[in-house]
Coordinates of C-alpha atoms in Angstrom, one line a residue:
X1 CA 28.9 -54.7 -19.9
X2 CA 25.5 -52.8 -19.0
X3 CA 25.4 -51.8 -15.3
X4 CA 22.1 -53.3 -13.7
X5 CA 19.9 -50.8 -12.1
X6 CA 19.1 -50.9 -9.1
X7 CA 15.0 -51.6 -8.6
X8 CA 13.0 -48.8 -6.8
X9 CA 11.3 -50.0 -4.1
X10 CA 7.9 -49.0 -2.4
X11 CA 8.2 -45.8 -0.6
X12 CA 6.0 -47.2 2.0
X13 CA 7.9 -50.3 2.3
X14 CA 9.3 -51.4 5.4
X15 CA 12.6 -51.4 4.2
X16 CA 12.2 -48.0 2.9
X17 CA 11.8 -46.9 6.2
X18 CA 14.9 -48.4 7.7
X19 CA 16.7 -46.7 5.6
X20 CA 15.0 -44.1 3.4
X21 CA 19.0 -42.6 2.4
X22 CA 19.8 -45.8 0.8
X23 CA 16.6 -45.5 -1.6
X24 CA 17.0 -41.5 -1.8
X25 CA 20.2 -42.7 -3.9
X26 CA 18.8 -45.1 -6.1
X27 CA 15.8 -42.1 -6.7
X28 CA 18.1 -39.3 -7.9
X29 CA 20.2 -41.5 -10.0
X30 CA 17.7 -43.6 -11.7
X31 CA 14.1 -42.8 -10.5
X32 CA 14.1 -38.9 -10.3
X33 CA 10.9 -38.6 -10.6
X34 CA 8.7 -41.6 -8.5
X35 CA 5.0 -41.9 -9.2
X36 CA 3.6 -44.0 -6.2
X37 CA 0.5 -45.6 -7.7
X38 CA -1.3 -46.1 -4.5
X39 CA -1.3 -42.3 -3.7
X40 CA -0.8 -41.1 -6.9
X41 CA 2.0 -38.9 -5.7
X42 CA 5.1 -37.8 -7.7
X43 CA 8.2 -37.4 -5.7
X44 CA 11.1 -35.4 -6.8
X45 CA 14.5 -36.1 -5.2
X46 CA 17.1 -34.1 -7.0
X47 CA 18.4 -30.9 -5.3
X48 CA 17.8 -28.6 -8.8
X49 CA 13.9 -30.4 -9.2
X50 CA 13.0 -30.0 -5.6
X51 CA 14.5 -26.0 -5.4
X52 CA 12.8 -25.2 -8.8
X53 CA 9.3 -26.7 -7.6
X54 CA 9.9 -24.4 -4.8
X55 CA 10.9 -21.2 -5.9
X56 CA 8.6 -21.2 -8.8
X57 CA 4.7 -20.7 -7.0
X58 CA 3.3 -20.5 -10.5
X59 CA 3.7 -23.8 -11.8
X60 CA 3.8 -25.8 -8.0
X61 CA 1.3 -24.4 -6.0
X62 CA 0.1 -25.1 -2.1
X63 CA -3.6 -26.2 -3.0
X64 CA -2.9 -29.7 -1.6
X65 CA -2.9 -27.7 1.9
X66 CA -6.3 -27.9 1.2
X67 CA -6.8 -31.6 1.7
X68 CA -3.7 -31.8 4.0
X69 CA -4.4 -29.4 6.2
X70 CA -7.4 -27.2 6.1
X71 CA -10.1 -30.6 7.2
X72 CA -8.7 -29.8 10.7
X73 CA -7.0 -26.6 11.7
X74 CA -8.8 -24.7 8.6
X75 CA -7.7 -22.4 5.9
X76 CA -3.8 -20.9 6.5
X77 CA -1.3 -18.8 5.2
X78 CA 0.6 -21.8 3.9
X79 CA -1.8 -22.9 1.5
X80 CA -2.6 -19.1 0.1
X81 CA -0.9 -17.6 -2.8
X82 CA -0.6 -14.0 -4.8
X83 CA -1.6 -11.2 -3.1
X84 CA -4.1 -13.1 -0.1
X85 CA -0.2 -14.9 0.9
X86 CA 2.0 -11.5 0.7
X87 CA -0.7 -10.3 3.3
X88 CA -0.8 -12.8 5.5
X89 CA 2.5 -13.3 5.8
X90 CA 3.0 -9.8 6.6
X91 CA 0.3 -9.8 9.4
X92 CA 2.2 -12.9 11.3
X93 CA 5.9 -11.9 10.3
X94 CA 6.4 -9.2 13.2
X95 CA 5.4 -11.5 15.8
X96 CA 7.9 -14.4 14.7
X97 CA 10.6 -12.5 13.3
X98 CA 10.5 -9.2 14.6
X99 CA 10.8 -7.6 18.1
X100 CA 8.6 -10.0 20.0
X101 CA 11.0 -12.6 19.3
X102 CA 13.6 -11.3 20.6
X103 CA 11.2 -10.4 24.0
X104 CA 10.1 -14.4 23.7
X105 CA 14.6 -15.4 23.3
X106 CA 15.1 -14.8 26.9
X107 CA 11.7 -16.8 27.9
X108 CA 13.2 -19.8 25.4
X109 CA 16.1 -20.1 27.2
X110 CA 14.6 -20.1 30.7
X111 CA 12.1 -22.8 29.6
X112 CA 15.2 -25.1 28.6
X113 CA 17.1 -24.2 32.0
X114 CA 13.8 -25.6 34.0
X115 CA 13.6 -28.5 31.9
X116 CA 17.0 -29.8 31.7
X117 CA 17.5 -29.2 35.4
X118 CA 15.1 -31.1 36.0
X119 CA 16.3 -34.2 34.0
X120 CA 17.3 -37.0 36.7
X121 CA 21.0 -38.1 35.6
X122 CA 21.5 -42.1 35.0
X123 CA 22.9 -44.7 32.6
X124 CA 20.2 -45.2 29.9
X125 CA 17.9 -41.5 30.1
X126 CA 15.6 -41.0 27.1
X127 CA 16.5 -37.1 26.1
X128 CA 13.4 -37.5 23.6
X129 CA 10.4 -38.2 25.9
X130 CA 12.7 -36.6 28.8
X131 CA 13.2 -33.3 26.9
X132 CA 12.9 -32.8 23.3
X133 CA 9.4 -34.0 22.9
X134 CA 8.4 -31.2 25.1
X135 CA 10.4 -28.6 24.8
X136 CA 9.0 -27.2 22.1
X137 CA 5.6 -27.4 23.0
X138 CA 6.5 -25.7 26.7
X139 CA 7.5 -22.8 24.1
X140 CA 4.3 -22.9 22.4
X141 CA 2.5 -23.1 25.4
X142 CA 4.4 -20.0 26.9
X143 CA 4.1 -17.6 23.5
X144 CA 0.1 -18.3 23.9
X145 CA 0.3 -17.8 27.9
X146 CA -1.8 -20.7 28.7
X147 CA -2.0 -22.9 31.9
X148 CA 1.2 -25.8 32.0
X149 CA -1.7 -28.5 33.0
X150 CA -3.3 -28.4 29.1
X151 CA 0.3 -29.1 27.5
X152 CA 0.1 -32.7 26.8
X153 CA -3.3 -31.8 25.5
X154 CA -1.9 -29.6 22.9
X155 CA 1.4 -32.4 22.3
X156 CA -1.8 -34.9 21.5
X157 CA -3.3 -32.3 19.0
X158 CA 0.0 -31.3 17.0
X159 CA 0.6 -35.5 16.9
X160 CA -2.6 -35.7 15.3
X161 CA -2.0 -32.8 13.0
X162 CA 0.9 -34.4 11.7
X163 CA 0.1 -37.5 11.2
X164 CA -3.2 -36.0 9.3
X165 CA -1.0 -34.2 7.4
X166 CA 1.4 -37.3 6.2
X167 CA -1.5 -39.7 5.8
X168 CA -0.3 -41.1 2.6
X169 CA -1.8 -44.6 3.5
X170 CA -5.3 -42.7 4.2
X171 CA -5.3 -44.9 7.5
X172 CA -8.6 -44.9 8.7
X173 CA -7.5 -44.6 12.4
X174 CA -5.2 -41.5 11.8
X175 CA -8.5 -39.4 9.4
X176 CA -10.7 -40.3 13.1
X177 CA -7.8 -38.9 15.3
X178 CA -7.9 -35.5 13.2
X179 CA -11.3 -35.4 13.0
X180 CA -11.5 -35.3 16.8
X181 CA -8.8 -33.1 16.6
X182 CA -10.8 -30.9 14.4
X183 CA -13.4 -30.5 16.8
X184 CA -11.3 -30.2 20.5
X185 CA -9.3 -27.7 18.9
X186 CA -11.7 -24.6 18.0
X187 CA -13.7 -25.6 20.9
X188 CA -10.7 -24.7 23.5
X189 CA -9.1 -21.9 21.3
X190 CA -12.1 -20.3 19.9
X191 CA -13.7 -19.3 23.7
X192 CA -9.9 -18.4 24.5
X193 CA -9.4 -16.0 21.6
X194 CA -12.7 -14.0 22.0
X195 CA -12.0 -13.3 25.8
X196 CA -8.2 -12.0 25.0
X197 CA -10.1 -9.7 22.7
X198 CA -11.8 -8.5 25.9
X199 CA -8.8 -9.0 28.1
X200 CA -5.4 -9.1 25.9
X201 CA -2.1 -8.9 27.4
X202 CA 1.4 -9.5 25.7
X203 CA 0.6 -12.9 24.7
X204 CA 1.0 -14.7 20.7
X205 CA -2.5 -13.7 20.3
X206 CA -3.1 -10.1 22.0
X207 CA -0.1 -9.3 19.5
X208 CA -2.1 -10.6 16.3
X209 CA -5.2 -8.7 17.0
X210 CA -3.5 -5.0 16.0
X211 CA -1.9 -6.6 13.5
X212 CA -3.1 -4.9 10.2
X213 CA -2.0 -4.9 6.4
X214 CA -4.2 -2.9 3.8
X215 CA -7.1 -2.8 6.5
X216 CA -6.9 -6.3 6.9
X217 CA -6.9 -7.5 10.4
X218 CA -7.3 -11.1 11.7
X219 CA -10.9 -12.8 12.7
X220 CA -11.2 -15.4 15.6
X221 CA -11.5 -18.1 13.1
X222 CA -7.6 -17.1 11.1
X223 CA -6.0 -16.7 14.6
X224 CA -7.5 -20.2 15.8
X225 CA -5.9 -21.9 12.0
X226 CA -2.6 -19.7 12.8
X227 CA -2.0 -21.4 16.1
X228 CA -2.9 -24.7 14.7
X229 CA 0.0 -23.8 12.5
X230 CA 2.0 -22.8 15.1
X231 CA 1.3 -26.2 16.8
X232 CA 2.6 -28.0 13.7
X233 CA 5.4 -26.1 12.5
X234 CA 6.8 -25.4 15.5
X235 CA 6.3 -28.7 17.7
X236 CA 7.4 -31.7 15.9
X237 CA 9.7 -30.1 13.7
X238 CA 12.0 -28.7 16.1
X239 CA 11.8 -31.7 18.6
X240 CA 13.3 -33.9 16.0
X241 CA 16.0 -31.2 14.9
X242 CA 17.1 -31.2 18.3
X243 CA 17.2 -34.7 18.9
X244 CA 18.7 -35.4 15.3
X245 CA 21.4 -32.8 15.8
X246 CA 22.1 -34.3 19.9
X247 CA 22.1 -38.1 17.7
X248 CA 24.5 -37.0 14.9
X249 CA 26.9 -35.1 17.0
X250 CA 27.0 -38.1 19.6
X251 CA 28.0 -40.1 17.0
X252 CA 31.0 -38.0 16.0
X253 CA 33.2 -37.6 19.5
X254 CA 35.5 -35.3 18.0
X255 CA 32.9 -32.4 16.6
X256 CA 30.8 -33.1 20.1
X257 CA 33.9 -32.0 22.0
X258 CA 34.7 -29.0 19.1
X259 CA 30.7 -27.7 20.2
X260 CA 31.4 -28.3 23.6
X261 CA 34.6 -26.5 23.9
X262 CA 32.5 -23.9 21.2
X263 CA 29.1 -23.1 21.7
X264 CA 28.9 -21.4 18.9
X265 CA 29.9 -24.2 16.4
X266 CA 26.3 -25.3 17.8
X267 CA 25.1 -23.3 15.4
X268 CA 26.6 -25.0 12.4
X269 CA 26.2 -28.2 13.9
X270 CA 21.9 -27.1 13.8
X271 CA 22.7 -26.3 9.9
X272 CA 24.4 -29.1 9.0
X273 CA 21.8 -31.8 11.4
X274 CA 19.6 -29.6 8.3
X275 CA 20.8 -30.5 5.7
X276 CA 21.9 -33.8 6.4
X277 CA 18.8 -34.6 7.9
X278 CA 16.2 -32.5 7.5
X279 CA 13.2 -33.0 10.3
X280 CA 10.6 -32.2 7.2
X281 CA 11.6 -34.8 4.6
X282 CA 8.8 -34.4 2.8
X283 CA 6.6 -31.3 1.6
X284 CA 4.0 -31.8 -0.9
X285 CA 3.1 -29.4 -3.6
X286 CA 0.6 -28.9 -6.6
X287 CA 1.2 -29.0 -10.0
X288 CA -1.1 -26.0 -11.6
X289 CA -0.5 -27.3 -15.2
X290 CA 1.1 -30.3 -17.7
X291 CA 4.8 -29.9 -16.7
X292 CA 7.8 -32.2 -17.6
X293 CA 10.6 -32.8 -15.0
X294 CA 13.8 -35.3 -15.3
X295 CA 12.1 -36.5 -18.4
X296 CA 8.7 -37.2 -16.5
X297 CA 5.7 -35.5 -17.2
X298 CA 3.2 -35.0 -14.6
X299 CA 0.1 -34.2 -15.2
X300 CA -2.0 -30.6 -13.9
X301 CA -3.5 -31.0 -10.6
X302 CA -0.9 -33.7 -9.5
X303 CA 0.3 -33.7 -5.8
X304 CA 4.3 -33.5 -6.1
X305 CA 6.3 -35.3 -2.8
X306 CA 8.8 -32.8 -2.9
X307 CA 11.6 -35.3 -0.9
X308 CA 14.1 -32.3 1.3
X309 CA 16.1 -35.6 2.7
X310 CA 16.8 -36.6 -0.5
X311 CA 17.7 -33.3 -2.4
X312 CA 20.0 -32.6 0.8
X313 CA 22.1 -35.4 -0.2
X314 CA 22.9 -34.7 -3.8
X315 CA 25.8 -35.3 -5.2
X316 CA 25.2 -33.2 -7.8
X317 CA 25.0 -30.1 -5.5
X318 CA 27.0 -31.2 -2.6
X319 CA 30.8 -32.4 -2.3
X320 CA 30.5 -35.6 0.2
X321 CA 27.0 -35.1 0.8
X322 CA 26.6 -38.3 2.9
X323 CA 28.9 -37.2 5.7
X324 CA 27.8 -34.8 8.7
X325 CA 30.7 -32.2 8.5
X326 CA 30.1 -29.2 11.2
X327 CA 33.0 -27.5 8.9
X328 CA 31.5 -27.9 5.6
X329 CA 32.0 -24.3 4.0
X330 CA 29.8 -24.8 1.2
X331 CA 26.3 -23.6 3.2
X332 CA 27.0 -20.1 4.8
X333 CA 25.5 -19.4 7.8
X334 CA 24.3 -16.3 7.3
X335 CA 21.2 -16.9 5.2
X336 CA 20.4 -20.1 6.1
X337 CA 17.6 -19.2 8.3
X338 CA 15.9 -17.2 5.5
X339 CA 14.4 -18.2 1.7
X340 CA 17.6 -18.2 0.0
X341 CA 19.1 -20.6 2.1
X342 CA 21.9 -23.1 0.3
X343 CA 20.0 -26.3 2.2
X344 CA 16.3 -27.2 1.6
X345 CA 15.2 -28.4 5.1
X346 CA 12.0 -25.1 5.2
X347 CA 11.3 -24.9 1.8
X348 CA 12.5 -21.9 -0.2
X349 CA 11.5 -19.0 -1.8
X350 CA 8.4 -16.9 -0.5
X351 CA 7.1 -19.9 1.4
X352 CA 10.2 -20.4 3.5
X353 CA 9.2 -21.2 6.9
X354 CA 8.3 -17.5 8.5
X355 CA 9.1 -19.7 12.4
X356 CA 12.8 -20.6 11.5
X357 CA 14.6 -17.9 13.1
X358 CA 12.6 -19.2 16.4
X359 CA 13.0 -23.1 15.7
X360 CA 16.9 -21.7 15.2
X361 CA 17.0 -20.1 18.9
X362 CA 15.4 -23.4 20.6
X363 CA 17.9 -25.7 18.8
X364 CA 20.6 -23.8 19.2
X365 CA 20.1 -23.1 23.3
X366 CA 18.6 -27.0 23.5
X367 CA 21.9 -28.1 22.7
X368 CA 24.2 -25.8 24.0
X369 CA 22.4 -25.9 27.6
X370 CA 22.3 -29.9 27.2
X371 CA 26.0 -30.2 26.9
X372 CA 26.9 -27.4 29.2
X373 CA 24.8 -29.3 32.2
X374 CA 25.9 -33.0 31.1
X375 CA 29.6 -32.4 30.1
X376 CA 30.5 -36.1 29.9
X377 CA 26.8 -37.1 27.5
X378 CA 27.5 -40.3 25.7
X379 CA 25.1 -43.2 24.4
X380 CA 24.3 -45.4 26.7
X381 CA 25.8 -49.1 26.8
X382 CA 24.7 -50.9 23.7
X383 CA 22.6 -48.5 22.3
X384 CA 21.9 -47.9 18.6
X385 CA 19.7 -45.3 18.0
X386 CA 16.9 -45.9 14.9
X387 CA 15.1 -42.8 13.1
X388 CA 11.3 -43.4 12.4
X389 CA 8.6 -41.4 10.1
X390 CA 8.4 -40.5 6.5
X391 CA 7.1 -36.9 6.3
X392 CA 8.9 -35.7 9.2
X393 CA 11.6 -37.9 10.4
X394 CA 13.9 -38.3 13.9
X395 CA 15.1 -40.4 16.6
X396 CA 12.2 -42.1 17.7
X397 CA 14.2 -42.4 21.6
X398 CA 17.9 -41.1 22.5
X399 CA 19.2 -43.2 25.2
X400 CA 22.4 -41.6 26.3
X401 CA 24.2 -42.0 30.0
X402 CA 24.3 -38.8 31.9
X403 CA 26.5 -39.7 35.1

């Protein structure tokens, strides 16, 4: 008797994004390649696909950075490749990776003390909008030593940045918010960057102007796209890590208490919230020419979905990949903050994200400070939580009782 298979639904269905696991299934055992007419995207969902399209720049490139990304913040070191991306990347790695960071770890960690104490226990407190909505951005906000008062300013730019970038829809509503986006943006930063040049200090971007490679140096213009960069790698991203990794381990009493009587398991509990549910379940790439994959060919100059959430589930690569084990053993930690990582949640390769190691340090002290100050954290009575967004996904509240 022939098994029936199961039919693929729309990606941008509504049941699709109740459950977009359910459907990440169906896509790596029957559909591993999906072509959504309406876009005319390809997504690929299988662990080997999605590393290969990643690790090899020369057949999937980052041009589609161009459309995604470049309209508003302009042209970044994410979309660049060859020799102009080794560059770039070297002019911004020092101050993300290298001894600043470790000046900016202490400054992290105070910036989570002030907001958690200041979160007002009760039976039914939103950790999302009460904390990790803003945490990040506080950081932001801090590395760029700029006033407290123009934070949710910069939360309502990075919002529109990445719903410009996931805009598979091309909702008319979402193009206008990035446009104005487009214009607020340079007009604050621009004005800001030119007087540090006169004035700079040990801010973000004092540090990037003696940053040189080859005799290249920053202008005002790469500096403003780098902090729009900034903005959208390192706001929503690591909001919904931190509130997906808080979610996952509430649901599992017994490795809450492990991380609680073991900070340090936080750690693995950050990796594991990774791979099980990436925040990023979606990057898109470029294919440069004609290449077949799974059986598909796809034609040059196609935009390739390149589905994280659904490659960190396969069974092919994975023992158990659809339970959230802080003790799995098959992804080391050491490594998975860097390009050869053994879970796809920043990319991999040459393009891995250069801001992990920071988004690792907020996670990890978001957490631990969280259950250190609210020993006895549980969901609050009746509550379900429900993850929202396609590109980048995560609790869209956390209602948990802190009394």
């Amino acid at each position: 008797m022939t098994a029936t298979v199961p039919e693929m639904p729309d990606m941008m269905s509504e049941e699709f994004a109740r459950d977009p696991h359910k459907y990440y299934k169906i896509m790596r055992d029957h559909y591993p390649v999906v072509y959504h007419e309406a876009s005319g995207y390809y997504f690929l969902s299988r662990f080997e696909d999605v590393a290969n399209a990643y690790r090899d720049s020369e057949a999937f490139s980052n041009e589609n950075y161009g459309f995604q990304m470049e309209p508003v913040i302009g042209r970044t070191v994410i979309q660049m490749g060859g020799r102009e991306h080794v560059v770039h990347r070297q002019l911004v790695a020092p101050t993300l990776r290298g001894s600043y960071l470790q000046e900016l770890i202490p400054q992290v960690d105070e910036i989570a003390t002030q907001m958690i104490d200041e979160i007002e226990p009760g039976e039914s407190v939103d950790l999302v909008e009460g904390f990790t909505r803003w945490f990040p951005i506080n950081v932001i906000v801090r590395m760029l030593d700029l006033p407290k008062e123009d934070i949710p300013r910069f939360h309502d730019w990075y919002s529109s940045l990445m719903a410009f970038l996931g805009n598979l829809t091309q909702d008319p509503d979402i193009h206008a918010w990035g446009m104005r986006t487009q214009k607020e943006f340079p007009a604050y930063m621009l004005p800001l960057i030119a007087e540090r040049r006169k004035n700079p200090g040990d801010d973000f971007i004092s540090r990037l102007f003696d940053a040189e490679v080859d005799g290249e140096k920053y202008t005002d213009e790469q500096i403003k796209s780098l902090v729009g960069l900034l903005l959208i790698a390192g706001g929503e991203t690591t909001d919904k890590a931190i509130a997906s990794t808080l979610k996952h381990l509430l649901q599992r009493p017994d490795q809450l208490e492990a991380v609680k009587k073991d900070p340090s398991l936080a750690t693995k509990a950050l990796v594991e919230n990774l791979r099980y549910h990436p925040p990023v379940q979606i990057i898109l790439r470029t294919a440069v020419n004609d290449i077949e994959v799974s059986g598909t060919k796809i034609p040059a100059g196609s935009v390739i979905g390149l589905v994280n959430g659904a490659a960190n589930r396969d069974e092919r690569r994975y023992p158990d990949p659809d339970t959230f084990d802080i003790y799995r053993d098959d992804i080391p930690i050491k490594g998975a903050f860097g390009g050869s990582a053994d879970h796809i949640a920043f990319a991999l390769g040459r393009h891995f994200c250069v801001g992990s190691l920071l988004a690792k340090r907020e996670s990890e002290t978001a957490v631990t400070q969280l259950l250190e100050k609210f020993p006895n954290i549980r969901f609050a009575d009746g509550y379900e939580p429900e993850d929202e967004g396609m590109f980048t996904r995560g609790p869209k509240d956390l209602l948990v009782n802190l009394t």
